PDB file of C-alpha atoms in Angstrom:
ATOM      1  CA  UNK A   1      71.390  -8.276  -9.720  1.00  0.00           C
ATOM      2  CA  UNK A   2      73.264  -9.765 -12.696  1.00  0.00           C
ATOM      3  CA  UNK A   3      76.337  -8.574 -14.145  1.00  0.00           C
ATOM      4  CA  UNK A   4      75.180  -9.543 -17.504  1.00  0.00           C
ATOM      5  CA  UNK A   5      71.244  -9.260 -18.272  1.00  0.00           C
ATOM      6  CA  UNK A   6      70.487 -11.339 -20.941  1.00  0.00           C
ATOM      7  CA  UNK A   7      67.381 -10.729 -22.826  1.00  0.00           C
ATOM      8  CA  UNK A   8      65.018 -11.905 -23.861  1.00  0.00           C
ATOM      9  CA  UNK A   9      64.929 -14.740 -20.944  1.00  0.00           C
ATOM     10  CA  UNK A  10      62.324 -17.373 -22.903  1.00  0.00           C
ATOM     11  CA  UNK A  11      61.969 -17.405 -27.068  1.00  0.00           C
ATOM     12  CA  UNK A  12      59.976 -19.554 -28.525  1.00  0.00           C
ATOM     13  CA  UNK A  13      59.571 -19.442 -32.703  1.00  0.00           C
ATOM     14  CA  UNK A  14      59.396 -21.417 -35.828  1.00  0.00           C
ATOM     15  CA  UNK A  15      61.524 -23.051 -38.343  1.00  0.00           C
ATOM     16  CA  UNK A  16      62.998 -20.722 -40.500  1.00  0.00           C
ATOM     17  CA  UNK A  17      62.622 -17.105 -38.410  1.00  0.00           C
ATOM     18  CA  UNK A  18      64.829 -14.753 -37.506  1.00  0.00           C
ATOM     19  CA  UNK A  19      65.839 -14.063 -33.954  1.00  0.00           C
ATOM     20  CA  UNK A  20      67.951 -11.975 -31.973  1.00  0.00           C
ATOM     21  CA  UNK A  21      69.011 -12.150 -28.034  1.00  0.00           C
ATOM     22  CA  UNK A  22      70.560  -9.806 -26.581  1.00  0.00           C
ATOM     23  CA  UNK A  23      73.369  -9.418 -23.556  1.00  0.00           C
ATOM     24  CA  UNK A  24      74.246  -5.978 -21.809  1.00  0.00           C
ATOM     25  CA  UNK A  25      75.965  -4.644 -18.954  1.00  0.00           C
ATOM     26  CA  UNK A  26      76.927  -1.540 -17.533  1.00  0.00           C
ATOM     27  CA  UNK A  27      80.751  -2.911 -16.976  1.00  0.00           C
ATOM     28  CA  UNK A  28      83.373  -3.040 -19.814  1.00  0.00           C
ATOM     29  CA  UNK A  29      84.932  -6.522 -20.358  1.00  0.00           C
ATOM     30  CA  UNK A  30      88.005  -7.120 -21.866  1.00  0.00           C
ATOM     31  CA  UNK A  31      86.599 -10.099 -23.786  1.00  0.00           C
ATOM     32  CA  UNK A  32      83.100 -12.071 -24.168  1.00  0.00           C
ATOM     33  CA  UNK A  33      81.807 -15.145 -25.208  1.00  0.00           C
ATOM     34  CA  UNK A  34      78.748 -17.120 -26.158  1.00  0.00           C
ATOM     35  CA  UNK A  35      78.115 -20.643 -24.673  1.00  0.00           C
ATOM     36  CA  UNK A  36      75.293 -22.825 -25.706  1.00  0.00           C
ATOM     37  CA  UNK A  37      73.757 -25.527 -23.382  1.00  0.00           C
ATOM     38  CA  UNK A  38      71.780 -28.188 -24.180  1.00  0.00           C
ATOM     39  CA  UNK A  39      69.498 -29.950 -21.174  1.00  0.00           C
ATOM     40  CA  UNK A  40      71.987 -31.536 -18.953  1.00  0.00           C
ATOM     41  CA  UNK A  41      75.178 -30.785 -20.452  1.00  0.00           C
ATOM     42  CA  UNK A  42      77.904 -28.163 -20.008  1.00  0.00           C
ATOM     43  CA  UNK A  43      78.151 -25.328 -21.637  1.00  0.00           C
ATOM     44  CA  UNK A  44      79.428 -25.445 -25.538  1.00  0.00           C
ATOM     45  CA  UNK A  45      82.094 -22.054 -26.832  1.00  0.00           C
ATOM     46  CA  UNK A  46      80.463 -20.568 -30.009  1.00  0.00           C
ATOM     47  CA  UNK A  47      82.170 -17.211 -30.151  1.00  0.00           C
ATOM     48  CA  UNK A  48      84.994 -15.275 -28.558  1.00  0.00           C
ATOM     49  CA  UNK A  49      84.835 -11.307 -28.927  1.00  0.00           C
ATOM     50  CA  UNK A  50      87.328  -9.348 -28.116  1.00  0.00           C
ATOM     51  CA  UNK A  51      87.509  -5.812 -30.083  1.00  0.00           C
ATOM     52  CA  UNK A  52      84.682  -3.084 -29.735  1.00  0.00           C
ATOM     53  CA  UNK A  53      82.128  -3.251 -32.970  1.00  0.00           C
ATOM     54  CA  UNK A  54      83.426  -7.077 -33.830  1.00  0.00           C
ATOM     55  CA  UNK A  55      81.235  -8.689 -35.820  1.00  0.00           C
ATOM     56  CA  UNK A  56      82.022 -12.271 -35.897  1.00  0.00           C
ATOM     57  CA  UNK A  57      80.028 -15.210 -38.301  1.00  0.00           C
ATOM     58  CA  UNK A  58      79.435 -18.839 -37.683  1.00  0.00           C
ATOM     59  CA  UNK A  59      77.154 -20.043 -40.402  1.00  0.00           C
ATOM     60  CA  UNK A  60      73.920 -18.773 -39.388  1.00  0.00           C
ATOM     61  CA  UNK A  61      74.916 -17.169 -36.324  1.00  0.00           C
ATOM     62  CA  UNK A  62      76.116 -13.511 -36.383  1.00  0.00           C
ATOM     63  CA  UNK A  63      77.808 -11.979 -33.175  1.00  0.00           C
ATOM     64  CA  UNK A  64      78.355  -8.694 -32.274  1.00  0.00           C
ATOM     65  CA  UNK A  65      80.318  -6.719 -29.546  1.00  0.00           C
ATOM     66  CA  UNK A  66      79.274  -3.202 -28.608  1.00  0.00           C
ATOM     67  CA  UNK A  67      81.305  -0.767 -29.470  1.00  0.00           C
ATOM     68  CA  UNK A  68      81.977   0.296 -26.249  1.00  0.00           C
ATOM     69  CA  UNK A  69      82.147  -3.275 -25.233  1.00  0.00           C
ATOM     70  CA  UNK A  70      79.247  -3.577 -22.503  1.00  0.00           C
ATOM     71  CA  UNK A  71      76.981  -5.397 -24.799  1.00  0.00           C
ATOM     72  CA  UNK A  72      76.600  -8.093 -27.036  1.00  0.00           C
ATOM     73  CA  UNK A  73      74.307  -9.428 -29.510  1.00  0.00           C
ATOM     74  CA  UNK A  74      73.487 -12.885 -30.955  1.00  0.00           C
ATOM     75  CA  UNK A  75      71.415 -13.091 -34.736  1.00  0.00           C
ATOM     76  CA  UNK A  76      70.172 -16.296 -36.040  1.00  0.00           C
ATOM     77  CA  UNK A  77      69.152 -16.726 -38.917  1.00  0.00           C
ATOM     78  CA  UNK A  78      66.980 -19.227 -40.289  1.00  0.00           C
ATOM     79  CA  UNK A  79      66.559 -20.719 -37.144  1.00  0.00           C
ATOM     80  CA  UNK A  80      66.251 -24.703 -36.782  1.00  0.00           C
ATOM     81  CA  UNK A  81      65.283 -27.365 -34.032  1.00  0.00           C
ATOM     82  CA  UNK A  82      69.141 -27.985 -33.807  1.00  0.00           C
ATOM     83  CA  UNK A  83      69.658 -24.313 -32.432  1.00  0.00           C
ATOM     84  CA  UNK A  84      67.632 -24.832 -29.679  1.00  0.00           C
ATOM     85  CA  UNK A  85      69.112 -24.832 -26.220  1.00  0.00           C
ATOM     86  CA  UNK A  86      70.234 -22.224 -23.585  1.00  0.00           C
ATOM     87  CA  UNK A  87      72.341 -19.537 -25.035  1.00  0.00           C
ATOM     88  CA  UNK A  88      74.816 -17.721 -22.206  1.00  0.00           C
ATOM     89  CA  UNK A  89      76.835 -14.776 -22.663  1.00  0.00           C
ATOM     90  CA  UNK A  90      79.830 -14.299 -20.172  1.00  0.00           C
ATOM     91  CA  UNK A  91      81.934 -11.423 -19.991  1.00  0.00           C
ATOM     92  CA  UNK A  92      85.898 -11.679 -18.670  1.00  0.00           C
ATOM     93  CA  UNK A  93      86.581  -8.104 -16.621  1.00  0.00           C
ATOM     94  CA  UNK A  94      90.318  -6.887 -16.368  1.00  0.00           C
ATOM     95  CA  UNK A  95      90.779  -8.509 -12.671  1.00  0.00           C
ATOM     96  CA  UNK A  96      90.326 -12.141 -14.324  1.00  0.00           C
ATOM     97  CA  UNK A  97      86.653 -12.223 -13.174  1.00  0.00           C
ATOM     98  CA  UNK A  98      84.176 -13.646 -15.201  1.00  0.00           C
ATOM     99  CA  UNK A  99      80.560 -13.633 -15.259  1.00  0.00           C
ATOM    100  CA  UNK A 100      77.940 -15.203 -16.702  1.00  0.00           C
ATOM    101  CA  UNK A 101      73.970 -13.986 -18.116  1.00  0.00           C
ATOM    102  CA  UNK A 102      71.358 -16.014 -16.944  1.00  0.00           C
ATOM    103  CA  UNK A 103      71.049 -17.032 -20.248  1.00  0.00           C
ATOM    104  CA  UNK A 104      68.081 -17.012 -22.755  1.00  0.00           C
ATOM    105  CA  UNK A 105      65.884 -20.218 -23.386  1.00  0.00           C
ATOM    106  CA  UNK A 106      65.353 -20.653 -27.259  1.00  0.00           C
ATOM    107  CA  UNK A 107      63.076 -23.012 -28.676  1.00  0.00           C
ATOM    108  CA  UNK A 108      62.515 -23.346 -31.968  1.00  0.00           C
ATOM    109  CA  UNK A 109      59.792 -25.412 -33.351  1.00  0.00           C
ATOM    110  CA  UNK A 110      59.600 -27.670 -36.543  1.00  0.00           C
TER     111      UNK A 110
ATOM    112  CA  UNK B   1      84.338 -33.833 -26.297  1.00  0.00           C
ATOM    113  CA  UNK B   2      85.803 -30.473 -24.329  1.00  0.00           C
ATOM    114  CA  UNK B   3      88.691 -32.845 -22.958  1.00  0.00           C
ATOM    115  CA  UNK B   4      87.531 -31.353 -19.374  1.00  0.00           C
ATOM    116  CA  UNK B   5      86.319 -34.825 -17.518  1.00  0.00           C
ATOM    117  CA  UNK B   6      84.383 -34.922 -14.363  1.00  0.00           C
ATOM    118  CA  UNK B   7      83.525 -37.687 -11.994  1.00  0.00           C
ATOM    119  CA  UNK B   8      81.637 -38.954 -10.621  1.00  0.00           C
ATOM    120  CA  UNK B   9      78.730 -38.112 -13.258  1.00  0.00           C
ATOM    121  CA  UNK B  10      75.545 -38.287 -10.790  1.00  0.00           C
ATOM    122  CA  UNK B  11      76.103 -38.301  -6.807  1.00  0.00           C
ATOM    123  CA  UNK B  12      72.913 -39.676  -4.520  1.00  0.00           C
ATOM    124  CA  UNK B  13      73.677 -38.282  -0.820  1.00  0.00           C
ATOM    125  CA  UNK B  14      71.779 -37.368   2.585  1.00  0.00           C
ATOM    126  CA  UNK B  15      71.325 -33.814   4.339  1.00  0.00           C
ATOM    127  CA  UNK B  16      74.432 -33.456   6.023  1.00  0.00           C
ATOM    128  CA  UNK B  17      76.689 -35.413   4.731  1.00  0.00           C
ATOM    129  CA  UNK B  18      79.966 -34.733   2.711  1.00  0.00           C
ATOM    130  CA  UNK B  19      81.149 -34.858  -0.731  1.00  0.00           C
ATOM    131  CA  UNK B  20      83.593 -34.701  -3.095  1.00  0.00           C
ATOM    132  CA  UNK B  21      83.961 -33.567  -6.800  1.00  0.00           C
ATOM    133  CA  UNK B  22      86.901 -34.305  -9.181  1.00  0.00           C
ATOM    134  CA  UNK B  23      87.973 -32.242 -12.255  1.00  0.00           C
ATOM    135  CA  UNK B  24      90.582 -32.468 -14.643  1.00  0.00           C
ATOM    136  CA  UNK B  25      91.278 -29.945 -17.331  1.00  0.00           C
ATOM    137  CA  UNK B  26      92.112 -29.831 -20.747  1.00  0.00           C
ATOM    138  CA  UNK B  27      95.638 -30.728 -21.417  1.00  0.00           C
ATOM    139  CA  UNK B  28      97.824 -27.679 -20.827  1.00  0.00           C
ATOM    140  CA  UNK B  29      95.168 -25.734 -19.172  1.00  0.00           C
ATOM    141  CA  UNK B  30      96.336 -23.933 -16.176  1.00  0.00           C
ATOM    142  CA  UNK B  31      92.769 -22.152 -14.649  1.00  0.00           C
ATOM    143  CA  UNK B  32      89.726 -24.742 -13.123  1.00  0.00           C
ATOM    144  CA  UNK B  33      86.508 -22.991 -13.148  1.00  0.00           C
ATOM    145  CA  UNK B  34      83.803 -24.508 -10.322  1.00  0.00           C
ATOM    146  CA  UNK B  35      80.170 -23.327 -11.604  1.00  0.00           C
ATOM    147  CA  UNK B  36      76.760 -24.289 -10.243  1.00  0.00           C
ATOM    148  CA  UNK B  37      73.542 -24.073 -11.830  1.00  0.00           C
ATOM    149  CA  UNK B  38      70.568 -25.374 -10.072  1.00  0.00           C
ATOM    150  CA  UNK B  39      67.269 -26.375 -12.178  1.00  0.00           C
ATOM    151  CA  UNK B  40      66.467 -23.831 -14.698  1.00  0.00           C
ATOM    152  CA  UNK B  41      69.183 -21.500 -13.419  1.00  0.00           C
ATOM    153  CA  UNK B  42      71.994 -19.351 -14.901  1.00  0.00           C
ATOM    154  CA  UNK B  43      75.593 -20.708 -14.106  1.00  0.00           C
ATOM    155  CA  UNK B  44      76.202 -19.622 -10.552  1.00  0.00           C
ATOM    156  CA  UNK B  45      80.333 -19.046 -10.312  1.00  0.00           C
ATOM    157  CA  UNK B  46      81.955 -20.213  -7.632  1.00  0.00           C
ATOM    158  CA  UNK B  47      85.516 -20.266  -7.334  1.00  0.00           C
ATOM    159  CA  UNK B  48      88.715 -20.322  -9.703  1.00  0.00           C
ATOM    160  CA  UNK B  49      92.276 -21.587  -9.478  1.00  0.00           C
ATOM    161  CA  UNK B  50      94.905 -20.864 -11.425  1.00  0.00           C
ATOM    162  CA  UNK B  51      98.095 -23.271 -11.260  1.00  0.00           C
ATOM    163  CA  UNK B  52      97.124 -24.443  -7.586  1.00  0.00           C
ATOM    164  CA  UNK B  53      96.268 -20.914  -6.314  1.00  0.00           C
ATOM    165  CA  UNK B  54      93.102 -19.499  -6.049  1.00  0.00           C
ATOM    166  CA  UNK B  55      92.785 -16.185  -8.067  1.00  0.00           C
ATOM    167  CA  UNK B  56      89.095 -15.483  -7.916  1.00  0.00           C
ATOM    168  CA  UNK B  57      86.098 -16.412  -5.604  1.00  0.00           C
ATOM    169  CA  UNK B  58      82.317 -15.834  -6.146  1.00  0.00           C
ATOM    170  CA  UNK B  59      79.098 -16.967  -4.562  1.00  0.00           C
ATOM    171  CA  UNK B  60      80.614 -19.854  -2.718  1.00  0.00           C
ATOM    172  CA  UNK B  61      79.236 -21.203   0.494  1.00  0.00           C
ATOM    173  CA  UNK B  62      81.619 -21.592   3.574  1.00  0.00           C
ATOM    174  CA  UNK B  63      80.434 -25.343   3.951  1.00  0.00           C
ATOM    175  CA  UNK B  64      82.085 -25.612   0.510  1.00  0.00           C
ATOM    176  CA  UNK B  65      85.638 -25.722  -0.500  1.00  0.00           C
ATOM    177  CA  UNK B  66      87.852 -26.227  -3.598  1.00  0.00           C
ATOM    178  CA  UNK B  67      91.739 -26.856  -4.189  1.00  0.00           C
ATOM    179  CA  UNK B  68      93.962 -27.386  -7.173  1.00  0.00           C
ATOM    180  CA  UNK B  69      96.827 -30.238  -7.024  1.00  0.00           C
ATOM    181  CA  UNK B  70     100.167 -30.131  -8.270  1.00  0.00           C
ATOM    182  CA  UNK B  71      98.702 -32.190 -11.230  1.00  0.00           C
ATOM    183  CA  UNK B  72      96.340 -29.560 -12.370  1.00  0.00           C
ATOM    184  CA  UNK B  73      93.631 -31.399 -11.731  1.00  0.00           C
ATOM    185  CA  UNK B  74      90.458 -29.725  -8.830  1.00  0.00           C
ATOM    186  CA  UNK B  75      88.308 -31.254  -6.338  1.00  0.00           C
ATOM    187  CA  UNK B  76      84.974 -29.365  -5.219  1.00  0.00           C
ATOM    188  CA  UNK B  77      84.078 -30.526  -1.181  1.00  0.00           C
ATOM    189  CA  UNK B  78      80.816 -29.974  -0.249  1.00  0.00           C
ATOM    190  CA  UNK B  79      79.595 -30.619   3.458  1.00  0.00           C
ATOM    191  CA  UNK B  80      76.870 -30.535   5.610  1.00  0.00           C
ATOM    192  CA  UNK B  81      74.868 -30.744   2.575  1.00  0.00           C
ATOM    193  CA  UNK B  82      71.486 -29.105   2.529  1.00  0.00           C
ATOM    194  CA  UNK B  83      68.482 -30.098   0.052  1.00  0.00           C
ATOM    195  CA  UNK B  84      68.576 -26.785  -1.637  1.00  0.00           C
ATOM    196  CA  UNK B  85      72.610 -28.009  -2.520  1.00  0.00           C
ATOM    197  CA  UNK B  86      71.541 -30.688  -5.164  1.00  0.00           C
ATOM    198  CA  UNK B  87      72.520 -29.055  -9.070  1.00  0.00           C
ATOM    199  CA  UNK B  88      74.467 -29.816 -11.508  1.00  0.00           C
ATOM    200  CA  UNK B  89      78.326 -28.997 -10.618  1.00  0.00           C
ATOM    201  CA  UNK B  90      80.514 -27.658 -13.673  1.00  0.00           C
ATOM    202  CA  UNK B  91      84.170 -27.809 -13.989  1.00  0.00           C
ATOM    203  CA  UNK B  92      85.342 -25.166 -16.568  1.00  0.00           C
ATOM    204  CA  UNK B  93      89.351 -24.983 -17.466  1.00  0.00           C
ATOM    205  CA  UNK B  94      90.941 -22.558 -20.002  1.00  0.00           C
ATOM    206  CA  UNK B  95      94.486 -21.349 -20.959  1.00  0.00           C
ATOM    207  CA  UNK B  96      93.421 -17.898 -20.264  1.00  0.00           C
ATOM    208  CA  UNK B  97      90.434 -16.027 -18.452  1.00  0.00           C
ATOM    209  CA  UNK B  98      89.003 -15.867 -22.243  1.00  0.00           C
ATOM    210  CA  UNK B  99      87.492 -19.041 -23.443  1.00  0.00           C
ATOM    211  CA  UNK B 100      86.910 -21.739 -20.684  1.00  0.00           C
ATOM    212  CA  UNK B 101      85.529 -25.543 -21.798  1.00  0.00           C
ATOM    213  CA  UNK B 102      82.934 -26.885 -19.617  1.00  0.00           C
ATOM    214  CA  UNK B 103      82.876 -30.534 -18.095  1.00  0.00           C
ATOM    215  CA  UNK B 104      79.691 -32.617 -18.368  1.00  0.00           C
ATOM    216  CA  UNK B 105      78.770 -31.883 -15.099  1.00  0.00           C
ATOM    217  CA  UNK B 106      78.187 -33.832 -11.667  1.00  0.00           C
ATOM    218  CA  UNK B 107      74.535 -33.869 -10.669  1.00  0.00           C
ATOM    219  CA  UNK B 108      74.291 -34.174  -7.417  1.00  0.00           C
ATOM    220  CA  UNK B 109      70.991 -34.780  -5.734  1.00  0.00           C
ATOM    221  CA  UNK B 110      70.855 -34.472  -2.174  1.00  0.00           C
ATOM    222  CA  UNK B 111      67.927 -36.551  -0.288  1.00  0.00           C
TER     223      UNK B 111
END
């Protein structure tokens, strides 16, 4: 059983929709991130949240941590090719453990 | 570029045999992440040091070990290697347990 259940696990849309993925838990982290990871590479930091009911923006991409911070979302907007990859949450508990989702597989097609 | 590097980039070995990973972080960073993710897998965690101690340890195997040298920098062993061993091998580093940068990986493909 994961930590962190990231859903959905596959997405597959077109250029230009919407999209949100989602990450929850039952445990309360101190701090979580996003990660994207393109096919054979290591993980890339998009976000850091830290405070319950942060919203955070990065162009297109809108983060939010739950205010109770167990969950997290992830909106795109306006998706594009260039956004797809594997997007993985990962949570940092208060005994310096962290943990990653499984991730969710985005394609987006021209 | 994270500024974590990792050599070598791909490793060809035999069931059984013995390998070794190297890592070195970012500049200043104190923590070494080991992750491994086989094909279409999550990041499986494996172990953590922090300034030559470990401080965390997750699903590794007892045929695999890690340590942290005086310079920071981590080697992952792996021995008796089995088939279902060969994935990609991060190295993560990070000045806290907040944000950790990710090597480009060692794929290692056992035969």
């Amino acid at each position: 059983t994961q930590l962190l259940e990231q859903s959905p696990q596959f997405l597959s849309i077109q250029e230009g929709e919407n999209l949100t993925v989602y990450c929850n838990s039952s445990s309360v982290f101190s701090s979580l991130q996003w990660y994207r990871q393109e096919p054979g590479e290591g993980p890339v930091l998009l976000v850091t949240v830290v405070t319950g009911g942060e919203v955070k923006k990065l162009k297109r991409l809108t983060f939010q941590f739950g205010d109770a911070r167990k969950d997290s979302s992830l909106h795109i907007t306006a998706a594009q090719p260039g956004d797809t990859g594997l997007y993985l949450c990962a949570g940092a508990q208060y005994n310096n453990d962290m943990r990653f989702g499984a991730g969710t597989r985005l394609t987006v097609k021209p | 570029d994270s500024g974590v590097t990792q050599t070598p980039k791909h490793l060809i070995t035999a069931t059984g045999q013995r390998v070794t990973l190297r890592c070195s972080p970012r500049s200043g960073d104190l923590s070494v992440y080991w992750y491994q993710q086989s094909l279409d897998q999550g990041l499986q965690f494996l172990i953590q040091y922090y300034n030559g101690e470990e401080r965390a340890k997750g699903n590794i195997l007892e045929r695999f070990s890690a340590q942290q040298f005086p310079d920071l920098h981590s080697e992952l062993n792996l021995s008796s290697l089995e088939l279902g061993d060969s994935a990609l091998y991060f190295c993560a580093s990070s000045v806290d347990n907040n944000e950790q940068f990710f090597g480009p990986g060692t794929r290692l493909t056992v035969l």
